[in-house]
Amino acid sequence: MAECVECGADVALHDDLEVGEIIDCTTCGAELEVTDTNPPVLQKAPELEEDWGE
Amino acid sequence: MNVGMLYSRIRKDEKLLLSELRDRDHDITKIDVRKQQFNIEDAPEAFDDLDIVLDRCLATSRSLYVTRFCEAYDVPVVNTPDTAEVCADKVKNSLALTREGIPTPNTDVAFTKDAAMQTIEEFGYPCVLKPVIGSWGRLMAKIDGKSAAEAILEHKATLGHYEHKVFYVQEFVEKPGRDIRVLATDGEPVAAMVRSSDHWLTNAAKGAETAEFELDDEARDLVERASDAVGGGLLGVDLMETGDSYTVHEVNHTVEFKALNDTTDIDVPGAVVDWLEAKVEAEQGKEVTA
């Protein structure tokens, strides 16, 4: 579990968490970036930029 | 091998690759490009002892620069900066395909609203206006008439970044409600799928439905030639069916494959890592010979 930085709700985390991964807060819908895994730390994810893609 | 992975966001695609690399006991250095400084002479510490760098940058601008730094640091990088440069820009992409005689939708580029309007009228309606940089089907416009064309050009010219004043106008291809995505390593197809939608845009990122696709000899040949045309590497080649043939509309250089991996029985990340291993072995063979 970690805390959503946007709404403060508990966010469930899966076992193979990876730094750089994005987790959705199921309470407020915020996109959260995993910045550490031990212990898990979440920050608000950057907004979509125009040059993102493949 | 020691693989450096350039990233700013770990998508499911990167997780699949990381998992495959770890399962094979390879060393991995995850390099968040947002946290690095790239000196023009000295590589960041994170680049020490890497056998190969895999560019998985989400942002095209970062991909273009960091792969160029890898080249300067003499670290092998997939894909190369030259391939990235061609694939990142739709104009360069179209020119490269055309230069090699690969069928691709007819395209004009214009730099002013008036010149763009003239080319749109010459193509007739519908035609397509695309940003030269961009992905996931964003900011693509299917233009059905003159009023819409005038409005879109006005908006792009007034509100857009300077790149939006490079008007990339393309013929509208009447595809059968789907297009084809092929993931290829140096021109060799790993797997292919069709992306179907009622919408004219059939990007997986736009929610298109996917299904596995069996490539025929002609499609395989086009994939190989399209890969060569942009300099080879780990690529996503997009084709549209045109009756009894195909047209290649673009080649992607930081290809996403999660949808493809879910669609096919082929182990896509496994095939990519096989290819990376062979690439590193070839590079190391070159060093020994030298």
mmCIF file of C-alpha atoms in Angstrom:
data_model
loop_
_atom_site.group_PDB
_atom_site.id
_atom_site.type_symbol
_atom_site.label_atom_id
_atom_site.label_comp_id
_atom_site.label_asym_id
_atom_site.label_seq_id
_atom_site.Cartn_x
_atom_site.Cartn_y
_atom_site.Cartn_z
ATOM 1 C CA MET A 1 0.000 0.000 0.000
ATOM 2 C CA ALA A 2 1.043 3.579 -0.599
ATOM 3 C CA GLU A 3 -0.708 6.904 -0.272
ATOM 4 C CA CYS A 4 -2.082 8.836 -3.232
ATOM 5 C CA VAL A 5 -0.430 12.262 -3.244
ATOM 6 C CA GLU A 6 -3.515 13.745 -4.876
ATOM 7 C CA CYS A 7 -6.369 12.543 -2.643
ATOM 8 C CA GLY A 8 -4.667 10.737 0.234
ATOM 9 C CA ALA A 9 -6.415 7.413 -0.394
ATOM 10 C CA ASP A 10 -4.591 4.109 -0.003
ATOM 11 C CA VAL A 11 -3.345 2.779 -3.332
ATOM 12 C CA ALA A 12 -2.930 -0.981 -3.733
ATOM 13 C CA LEU A 13 0.398 -1.987 -5.291
ATOM 14 C CA HIS A 14 1.323 -5.183 -7.083
ATOM 15 C CA ASP A 15 4.395 -7.286 -6.279
ATOM 16 C CA ASP A 16 6.578 -6.561 -9.311
ATOM 17 C CA LEU A 17 6.515 -2.808 -8.844
ATOM 18 C CA GLU A 18 9.056 -0.960 -10.982
ATOM 19 C CA VAL A 19 10.511 2.534 -10.568
ATOM 20 C CA GLY A 20 9.171 4.645 -13.424
ATOM 21 C CA GLU A 21 5.899 2.745 -13.660
ATOM 22 C CA ILE A 22 2.536 4.539 -13.578
ATOM 23 C CA ILE A 23 -0.206 3.493 -11.170
ATOM 24 C CA ASP A 24 -3.774 4.799 -11.328
ATOM 25 C CA CYS A 25 -5.399 5.846 -8.070
ATOM 26 C CA THR A 26 -8.742 4.016 -8.095
ATOM 27 C CA THR A 27 -10.245 6.635 -5.780
ATOM 28 C CA CYS A 28 -9.505 9.905 -7.609
ATOM 29 C CA GLY A 29 -8.183 8.640 -10.944
ATOM 30 C CA ALA A 30 -4.824 10.436 -10.655
ATOM 31 C CA GLU A 31 -1.882 8.971 -12.545
ATOM 32 C CA LEU A 32 0.921 8.317 -10.069
ATOM 33 C CA GLU A 33 4.550 7.583 -10.846
ATOM 34 C CA VAL A 34 6.472 5.072 -8.741
ATOM 35 C CA THR A 35 9.676 6.883 -7.703
ATOM 36 C CA ASP A 36 10.886 4.272 -5.206
ATOM 37 C CA THR A 37 9.964 0.696 -4.425
ATOM 38 C CA ASN A 38 11.522 0.135 -1.022
ATOM 39 C CA PRO A 39 9.458 1.517 0.559
ATOM 40 C CA PRO A 40 7.052 2.400 -2.248
ATOM 41 C CA VAL A 41 6.828 6.122 -2.991
ATOM 42 C CA LEU A 42 4.333 7.646 -5.404
ATOM 43 C CA GLN A 43 4.402 11.084 -6.996
ATOM 44 C CA LYS A 44 2.003 12.755 -9.371
ATOM 45 C CA ALA A 45 2.922 11.602 -12.892
ATOM 46 C CA PRO A 46 3.920 14.158 -15.540
ATOM 47 C CA GLU A 47 1.198 15.338 -17.902
ATOM 48 C CA LEU A 48 1.167 13.997 -21.461
ATOM 49 C CA GLU A 49 3.567 15.886 -23.734
ATOM 50 C CA GLU A 50 3.106 16.441 -27.436
ATOM 51 C CA ASP A 51 6.164 14.410 -28.492
ATOM 52 C CA TRP A 52 5.295 11.299 -26.482
ATOM 53 C CA GLY A 53 4.674 8.096 -28.339
ATOM 54 C CA GLU A 54 6.413 5.388 -30.266
ATOM 55 C CA MET B 1 25.283 -8.808 -21.154
ATOM 56 C CA ASN B 2 24.797 -5.439 -19.494
ATOM 57 C CA VAL B 3 21.848 -3.618 -21.013
ATOM 58 C CA GLY B 4 21.167 0.055 -20.380
ATOM 59 C CA MET B 5 17.524 0.967 -20.760
ATOM 60 C CA LEU B 6 16.756 4.618 -21.473
ATOM 61 C CA TYR B 7 13.344 5.556 -20.157
ATOM 62 C CA SER B 8 11.238 8.184 -18.508
ATOM 63 C CA ARG B 9 8.178 6.015 -18.015
ATOM 64 C CA ILE B 10 8.036 2.259 -17.574
ATOM 65 C CA ARG B 11 5.126 1.029 -19.657
ATOM 66 C CA LYS B 12 3.963 -2.584 -19.853
ATOM 67 C CA ASP B 13 6.301 -2.935 -22.865
ATOM 68 C CA GLU B 14 9.350 -2.044 -20.755
ATOM 69 C CA LYS B 15 8.187 -4.310 -17.926
ATOM 70 C CA LEU B 16 7.964 -7.226 -20.358
ATOM 71 C CA LEU B 17 11.494 -6.538 -21.580
ATOM 72 C CA LEU B 18 12.896 -6.080 -18.072
ATOM 73 C CA SER B 19 11.288 -9.321 -16.960
ATOM 74 C CA GLU B 20 12.726 -11.221 -19.929
ATOM 75 C CA LEU B 21 16.202 -9.763 -19.406
ATOM 76 C CA ARG B 22 16.123 -10.615 -15.679
ATOM 77 C CA ASP B 23 14.899 -14.150 -16.370
ATOM 78 C CA ARG B 24 18.008 -14.628 -18.508
ATOM 79 C CA ASP B 25 20.273 -13.187 -15.777
ATOM 80 C CA HIS B 26 21.378 -10.192 -17.796
ATOM 81 C CA ASP B 27 22.550 -7.083 -15.960
ATOM 82 C CA ILE B 28 20.249 -4.106 -16.401
ATOM 83 C CA THR B 29 20.983 -0.448 -15.840
ATOM 84 C CA LYS B 30 17.775 1.535 -15.900
ATOM 85 C CA ILE B 31 18.601 5.078 -16.986
ATOM 86 C CA ASP B 32 15.911 7.652 -16.275
ATOM 87 C CA VAL B 33 16.920 10.314 -18.803
ATOM 88 C CA ARG B 34 15.185 13.009 -16.760
ATOM 89 C CA LYS B 35 17.809 12.584 -14.046
ATOM 90 C CA GLN B 36 20.929 12.630 -16.229
ATOM 91 C CA GLN B 37 23.223 15.339 -17.562
ATOM 92 C CA PHE B 38 24.837 14.549 -20.885
ATOM 93 C CA ASN B 39 28.261 16.089 -21.364
ATOM 94 C CA ILE B 40 29.506 16.485 -24.926
ATOM 95 C CA GLU B 41 32.703 14.563 -24.113
ATOM 96 C CA ASP B 42 32.224 12.438 -21.020
ATOM 97 C CA ALA B 43 29.448 9.913 -20.658
ATOM 98 C CA PRO B 44 27.399 9.839 -17.428
ATOM 99 C CA GLU B 45 28.473 7.158 -14.960
ATOM 100 C CA ALA B 46 25.346 5.174 -15.731
ATOM 101 C CA PHE B 47 26.828 4.367 -19.133
ATOM 102 C CA ASP B 48 29.925 2.645 -17.687
ATOM 103 C CA ASP B 49 30.389 -0.962 -18.835
ATOM 104 C CA LEU B 50 27.203 -1.147 -20.885
ATOM 105 C CA ASP B 51 27.234 -3.620 -23.764
ATOM 106 C CA ILE B 52 24.232 -2.052 -25.412
ATOM 107 C CA VAL B 53 21.699 0.684 -24.759
ATOM 108 C CA LEU B 54 18.027 0.165 -25.523
ATOM 109 C CA ASP B 55 16.219 3.422 -26.215
ATOM 110 C CA ARG B 56 12.744 3.252 -24.705
ATOM 111 C CA CYS B 57 12.297 6.999 -24.250
ATOM 112 C CA LEU B 58 8.668 8.023 -24.304
ATOM 113 C CA ALA B 59 9.532 11.531 -25.492
ATOM 114 C CA THR B 60 10.773 11.702 -29.076
ATOM 115 C CA SER B 61 12.880 14.808 -28.419
ATOM 116 C CA ARG B 62 14.814 12.988 -25.699
ATOM 117 C CA SER B 63 15.170 9.866 -27.809
ATOM 118 C CA LEU B 64 16.716 11.860 -30.643
ATOM 119 C CA TYR B 65 19.308 13.564 -28.456
ATOM 120 C CA VAL B 66 20.212 10.727 -26.117
ATOM 121 C CA THR B 67 20.768 8.224 -28.925
ATOM 122 C CA ARG B 68 23.048 10.826 -30.532
ATOM 123 C CA PHE B 69 24.979 11.057 -27.233
ATOM 124 C CA CYS B 70 25.256 7.247 -27.118
ATOM 125 C CA GLU B 71 26.826 7.340 -30.545
ATOM 126 C CA ALA B 72 29.280 10.027 -29.388
ATOM 127 C CA TYR B 73 30.165 7.951 -26.319
ATOM 128 C CA ASP B 74 30.751 4.939 -28.600
ATOM 129 C CA VAL B 75 28.088 2.870 -26.835
ATOM 130 C CA PRO B 76 25.987 0.706 -29.186
ATOM 131 C CA VAL B 77 22.389 1.863 -29.090
ATOM 132 C CA VAL B 78 19.139 0.387 -30.364
ATOM 133 C CA ASN B 79 17.861 2.088 -32.367
ATOM 134 C CA THR B 80 20.616 4.207 -33.851
ATOM 135 C CA PRO B 81 20.245 8.000 -33.866
ATOM 136 C CA ASP B 82 20.047 7.950 -37.657
ATOM 137 C CA THR B 83 17.135 5.525 -37.597
ATOM 138 C CA ALA B 84 15.459 7.545 -34.839
ATOM 139 C CA GLU B 85 15.852 10.742 -36.832
ATOM 140 C CA VAL B 86 14.158 9.296 -39.902
ATOM 141 C CA CYS B 87 11.358 7.558 -38.017
ATOM 142 C CA ALA B 88 10.593 10.444 -35.651
ATOM 143 C CA ASP B 89 9.717 12.806 -38.474
ATOM 144 C CA LYS B 90 6.912 11.908 -40.867
ATOM 145 C CA VAL B 91 8.471 13.922 -43.686
ATOM 146 C CA LYS B 92 11.808 12.118 -43.419
ATOM 147 C CA ASN B 93 9.944 8.822 -43.024
ATOM 148 C CA SER B 94 7.972 9.383 -46.243
ATOM 149 C CA LEU B 95 11.074 10.511 -48.134
ATOM 150 C CA ALA B 96 13.060 7.435 -47.024
ATOM 151 C CA LEU B 97 10.287 5.043 -48.090
ATOM 152 C CA THR B 98 9.842 6.774 -51.435
ATOM 153 C CA ARG B 99 13.598 6.864 -52.102
ATOM 154 C CA GLU B 100 13.644 3.060 -51.853
ATOM 155 C CA GLY B 101 10.627 2.658 -54.135
ATOM 156 C CA ILE B 102 8.379 1.406 -51.328
ATOM 157 C CA PRO B 103 4.685 2.161 -51.880
ATOM 158 C CA THR B 104 3.611 4.858 -49.434
ATOM 159 C CA PRO B 105 0.668 7.289 -49.470
ATOM 160 C CA ASN B 106 1.222 10.287 -51.721
ATOM 161 C CA THR B 107 2.200 13.287 -49.602
ATOM 162 C CA ASP B 108 2.846 16.997 -50.051
ATOM 163 C CA VAL B 109 4.509 19.346 -47.590
ATOM 164 C CA ALA B 110 3.720 23.066 -47.559
ATOM 165 C CA PHE B 111 4.864 25.869 -45.282
ATOM 166 C CA THR B 112 2.056 28.383 -45.500
ATOM 167 C CA LYS B 113 -1.710 28.176 -45.117
ATOM 168 C CA ASP B 114 -2.249 29.235 -48.729
ATOM 169 C CA ALA B 115 0.144 26.651 -50.124
ATOM 170 C CA ALA B 116 -1.331 23.973 -47.847
ATOM 171 C CA MET B 117 -4.856 24.917 -48.935
ATOM 172 C CA GLN B 118 -3.818 24.595 -52.559
ATOM 173 C CA THR B 119 -2.377 21.120 -52.010
ATOM 174 C CA ILE B 120 -5.484 20.024 -50.056
ATOM 175 C CA GLU B 121 -7.720 21.155 -52.938
ATOM 176 C CA GLU B 122 -5.505 19.277 -55.365
ATOM 177 C CA PHE B 123 -5.706 16.074 -53.311
ATOM 178 C CA GLY B 124 -9.459 16.497 -53.044
ATOM 179 C CA TYR B 125 -11.671 15.438 -50.157
ATOM 180 C CA PRO B 126 -11.204 13.566 -47.958
ATOM 181 C CA CYS B 127 -7.492 13.966 -47.395
ATOM 182 C CA VAL B 128 -5.388 13.831 -44.275
ATOM 183 C CA LEU B 129 -3.357 16.425 -42.385
ATOM 184 C CA LYS B 130 -0.822 15.058 -39.917
ATOM 185 C CA PRO B 131 1.648 16.640 -37.516
ATOM 186 C CA VAL B 132 5.216 15.874 -38.592
ATOM 187 C CA ILE B 133 6.125 14.812 -35.049
ATOM 188 C CA GLY B 134 3.681 12.857 -32.944
ATOM 189 C CA SER B 135 2.233 9.474 -32.240
ATOM 190 C CA TRP B 136 -0.773 7.482 -31.033
ATOM 191 C CA GLY B 137 -2.975 9.139 -33.669
ATOM 192 C CA ARG B 138 -2.931 12.502 -31.910
ATOM 193 C CA LEU B 139 -3.724 15.697 -33.842
ATOM 194 C CA MET B 140 -4.478 13.809 -37.042
ATOM 195 C CA ALA B 141 -7.174 15.387 -39.171
ATOM 196 C CA LYS B 142 -9.265 13.745 -41.855
ATOM 197 C CA ILE B 143 -10.434 16.718 -43.902
ATOM 198 C CA ASP B 144 -13.833 16.228 -45.485
ATOM 199 C CA GLY B 145 -14.336 19.663 -47.012
ATOM 200 C CA LYS B 146 -12.983 23.140 -47.685
ATOM 201 C CA SER B 147 -14.465 24.786 -44.577
ATOM 202 C CA ALA B 148 -12.894 22.213 -42.286
ATOM 203 C CA ALA B 149 -9.559 22.585 -44.116
ATOM 204 C CA GLU B 150 -9.561 26.352 -43.649
ATOM 205 C CA ALA B 151 -10.389 26.056 -39.957
ATOM 206 C CA ILE B 152 -7.762 23.408 -39.221
ATOM 207 C CA LEU B 153 -5.025 25.300 -41.069
ATOM 208 C CA GLU B 154 -5.959 28.519 -39.260
ATOM 209 C CA HIS B 155 -5.813 26.785 -35.884
ATOM 210 C CA LYS B 156 -2.502 25.109 -36.626
ATOM 211 C CA ALA B 157 -0.920 28.304 -37.907
ATOM 212 C CA THR B 158 -2.170 30.392 -34.983
ATOM 213 C CA LEU B 159 -2.022 28.072 -32.011
ATOM 214 C CA GLY B 160 0.677 25.605 -32.878
ATOM 215 C CA HIS B 161 4.350 25.138 -32.215
ATOM 216 C CA TYR B 162 6.453 25.994 -35.287
ATOM 217 C CA GLU B 163 6.395 22.310 -36.286
ATOM 218 C CA HIS B 164 2.641 22.656 -36.855
ATOM 219 C CA LYS B 165 3.395 25.183 -39.561
ATOM 220 C CA VAL B 166 4.992 22.376 -41.556
ATOM 221 C CA PHE B 167 1.792 21.173 -43.192
ATOM 222 C CA TYR B 168 2.030 17.468 -44.027
ATOM 223 C CA VAL B 169 -0.879 16.683 -46.334
ATOM 224 C CA GLN B 170 -1.531 13.125 -47.406
ATOM 225 C CA GLU B 171 -3.928 11.291 -49.653
ATOM 226 C CA PHE B 172 -6.669 9.440 -47.784
ATOM 227 C CA VAL B 173 -6.234 5.693 -48.233
ATOM 228 C CA GLU B 174 -9.486 3.717 -48.333
ATOM 229 C CA LYS B 175 -8.338 0.870 -46.112
ATOM 230 C CA PRO B 176 -10.710 -1.959 -45.153
ATOM 231 C CA GLY B 177 -11.339 -0.628 -41.630
ATOM 232 C CA ARG B 178 -8.013 -1.869 -40.396
ATOM 233 C CA ASP B 179 -4.270 -1.514 -40.767
ATOM 234 C CA ILE B 180 -1.383 -3.842 -40.062
ATOM 235 C CA ARG B 181 1.373 -3.461 -37.459
ATOM 236 C CA VAL B 182 4.479 -5.589 -37.865
ATOM 237 C CA LEU B 183 7.195 -5.731 -35.248
ATOM 238 C CA ALA B 184 10.475 -6.481 -36.966
ATOM 239 C CA THR B 185 14.114 -6.841 -35.962
ATOM 240 C CA ASP B 186 16.411 -5.674 -38.757
ATOM 241 C CA GLY B 187 13.660 -6.361 -41.260
ATOM 242 C CA GLU B 188 12.774 -9.829 -39.989
ATOM 243 C CA PRO B 189 9.130 -9.907 -38.843
ATOM 244 C CA VAL B 190 8.666 -11.135 -35.254
ATOM 245 C CA ALA B 191 4.864 -10.932 -35.248
ATOM 246 C CA ALA B 192 2.078 -8.998 -36.915
ATOM 247 C CA MET B 193 -1.449 -7.927 -36.084
ATOM 248 C CA VAL B 194 -4.330 -6.078 -37.645
ATOM 249 C CA ARG B 195 -5.858 -3.140 -35.808
ATOM 250 C CA SER B 196 -9.535 -2.684 -36.623
ATOM 251 C CA SER B 197 -11.872 0.149 -35.819
ATOM 252 C CA ASP B 198 -15.012 1.853 -37.116
ATOM 253 C CA HIS B 199 -13.070 5.092 -36.769
ATOM 254 C CA TRP B 200 -10.720 6.109 -39.589
ATOM 255 C CA LEU B 201 -7.862 6.029 -37.069
ATOM 256 C CA THR B 202 -6.946 2.453 -36.211
ATOM 257 C CA ASN B 203 -4.169 2.990 -33.651
ATOM 258 C CA ALA B 204 -4.137 0.502 -30.779
ATOM 259 C CA ALA B 205 -3.657 3.547 -28.540
ATOM 260 C CA LYS B 206 -7.059 4.768 -29.806
ATOM 261 C CA GLY B 207 -8.705 1.534 -28.723
ATOM 262 C CA ALA B 208 -8.688 -0.385 -32.003
ATOM 263 C CA GLU B 209 -9.371 -4.108 -31.758
ATOM 264 C CA THR B 210 -6.407 -6.318 -32.553
ATOM 265 C CA ALA B 211 -6.023 -9.754 -34.097
ATOM 266 C CA GLU B 212 -3.034 -11.758 -35.247
ATOM 267 C CA PHE B 213 -2.149 -11.394 -38.920
ATOM 268 C CA GLU B 214 -0.299 -13.802 -41.167
ATOM 269 C CA LEU B 215 2.056 -11.931 -43.462
ATOM 270 C CA ASP B 216 2.297 -12.981 -47.089
ATOM 271 C CA ASP B 217 5.513 -12.793 -49.120
ATOM 272 C CA GLU B 218 4.743 -9.319 -50.448
ATOM 273 C CA ALA B 219 4.179 -7.900 -46.976
ATOM 274 C CA ARG B 220 7.355 -9.562 -45.690
ATOM 275 C CA ASP B 221 9.317 -8.058 -48.545
ATOM 276 C CA LEU B 222 7.892 -4.592 -47.833
ATOM 277 C CA VAL B 223 8.710 -4.885 -44.129
ATOM 278 C CA GLU B 224 12.302 -5.823 -44.914
ATOM 279 C CA ARG B 225 12.688 -2.987 -47.409
ATOM 280 C CA ALA B 226 10.997 -0.436 -45.128
ATOM 281 C CA SER B 227 13.317 -1.446 -42.303
ATOM 282 C CA ASP B 228 16.358 -1.066 -44.557
ATOM 283 C CA ALA B 229 15.073 2.293 -45.799
ATOM 284 C CA VAL B 230 15.188 3.777 -42.286
ATOM 285 C CA GLY B 231 18.456 2.120 -41.259
ATOM 286 C CA GLY B 232 17.162 -1.074 -39.604
ATOM 287 C CA GLY B 233 16.719 -1.930 -35.944
ATOM 288 C CA LEU B 234 13.828 -2.815 -33.676
ATOM 289 C CA LEU B 235 10.918 -1.299 -35.544
ATOM 290 C CA GLY B 236 7.162 -1.139 -35.863
ATOM 291 C CA VAL B 237 6.230 -1.109 -39.542
ATOM 292 C CA ASP B 238 2.682 0.007 -40.357
ATOM 293 C CA LEU B 239 0.984 -1.072 -43.566
ATOM 294 C CA MET B 240 -2.435 -0.577 -45.085
ATOM 295 C CA GLU B 241 -4.140 -2.950 -47.481
ATOM 296 C CA THR B 242 -4.976 -1.430 -50.846
ATOM 297 C CA GLY B 243 -7.051 -4.097 -52.588
ATOM 298 C CA ASP B 244 -4.534 -6.665 -53.778
ATOM 299 C CA SER B 245 -1.443 -4.896 -52.437
ATOM 300 C CA TYR B 246 -0.117 -2.785 -49.551
ATOM 301 C CA THR B 247 1.136 0.685 -48.807
ATOM 302 C CA VAL B 248 3.558 1.420 -45.968
ATOM 303 C CA HIS B 249 2.480 4.539 -44.135
ATOM 304 C CA GLU B 250 5.164 4.726 -41.471
ATOM 305 C CA VAL B 251 7.913 3.060 -39.481
ATOM 306 C CA ASN B 252 8.145 3.576 -35.698
ATOM 307 C CA HIS B 253 11.459 3.496 -33.854
ATOM 308 C CA THR B 254 10.458 3.108 -30.182
ATOM 309 C CA VAL B 255 7.847 0.520 -30.958
ATOM 310 C CA GLU B 256 5.233 -0.486 -28.396
ATOM 311 C CA PHE B 257 4.290 -4.154 -28.477
ATOM 312 C CA LYS B 258 2.094 -4.925 -25.486
ATOM 313 C CA ALA B 259 -1.016 -5.155 -27.669
ATOM 314 C CA LEU B 260 0.840 -7.355 -30.156
ATOM 315 C CA ASN B 261 2.131 -9.612 -27.386
ATOM 316 C CA ASP B 262 -1.430 -10.057 -26.093
ATOM 317 C CA THR B 263 -2.635 -10.866 -29.615
ATOM 318 C CA THR B 264 -0.156 -13.532 -30.639
ATOM 319 C CA ASP B 265 1.233 -16.773 -29.197
ATOM 320 C CA ILE B 266 4.689 -15.592 -30.190
ATOM 321 C CA ASP B 267 6.862 -14.518 -27.271
ATOM 322 C CA VAL B 268 7.541 -10.978 -28.487
ATOM 323 C CA PRO B 269 9.811 -9.779 -25.630
ATOM 324 C CA GLY B 270 11.668 -13.100 -25.868
ATOM 325 C CA ALA B 271 12.299 -12.553 -29.573
ATOM 326 C CA VAL B 272 13.464 -8.980 -28.919
ATOM 327 C CA VAL B 273 15.932 -10.140 -26.264
ATOM 328 C CA ASP B 274 17.159 -12.943 -28.587
ATOM 329 C CA TRP B 275 17.888 -10.246 -31.146
ATOM 330 C CA LEU B 276 19.629 -8.011 -28.570
ATOM 331 C CA GLU B 277 21.838 -10.912 -27.476
ATOM 332 C CA ALA B 278 22.820 -11.600 -31.072
ATOM 333 C CA LYS B 279 23.504 -7.904 -31.614
ATOM 334 C CA VAL B 280 25.815 -7.710 -28.581
ATOM 335 C CA GLU B 281 27.582 -10.895 -29.632
ATOM 336 C CA ALA B 282 28.165 -9.415 -33.084
ATOM 337 C CA GLU B 283 29.460 -6.150 -31.589
ATOM 338 C CA GLN B 284 31.843 -7.998 -29.299
ATOM 339 C CA GLY B 285 33.013 -10.134 -32.236
ATOM 340 C CA LYS B 286 33.821 -6.933 -34.128
ATOM 341 C CA GLU B 287 35.891 -5.645 -31.183
ATOM 342 C CA VAL B 288 37.884 -8.893 -30.935
ATOM 343 C CA THR B 289 38.572 -8.821 -34.682
ATOM 344 C CA ALA B 290 39.640 -5.175 -34.500
#
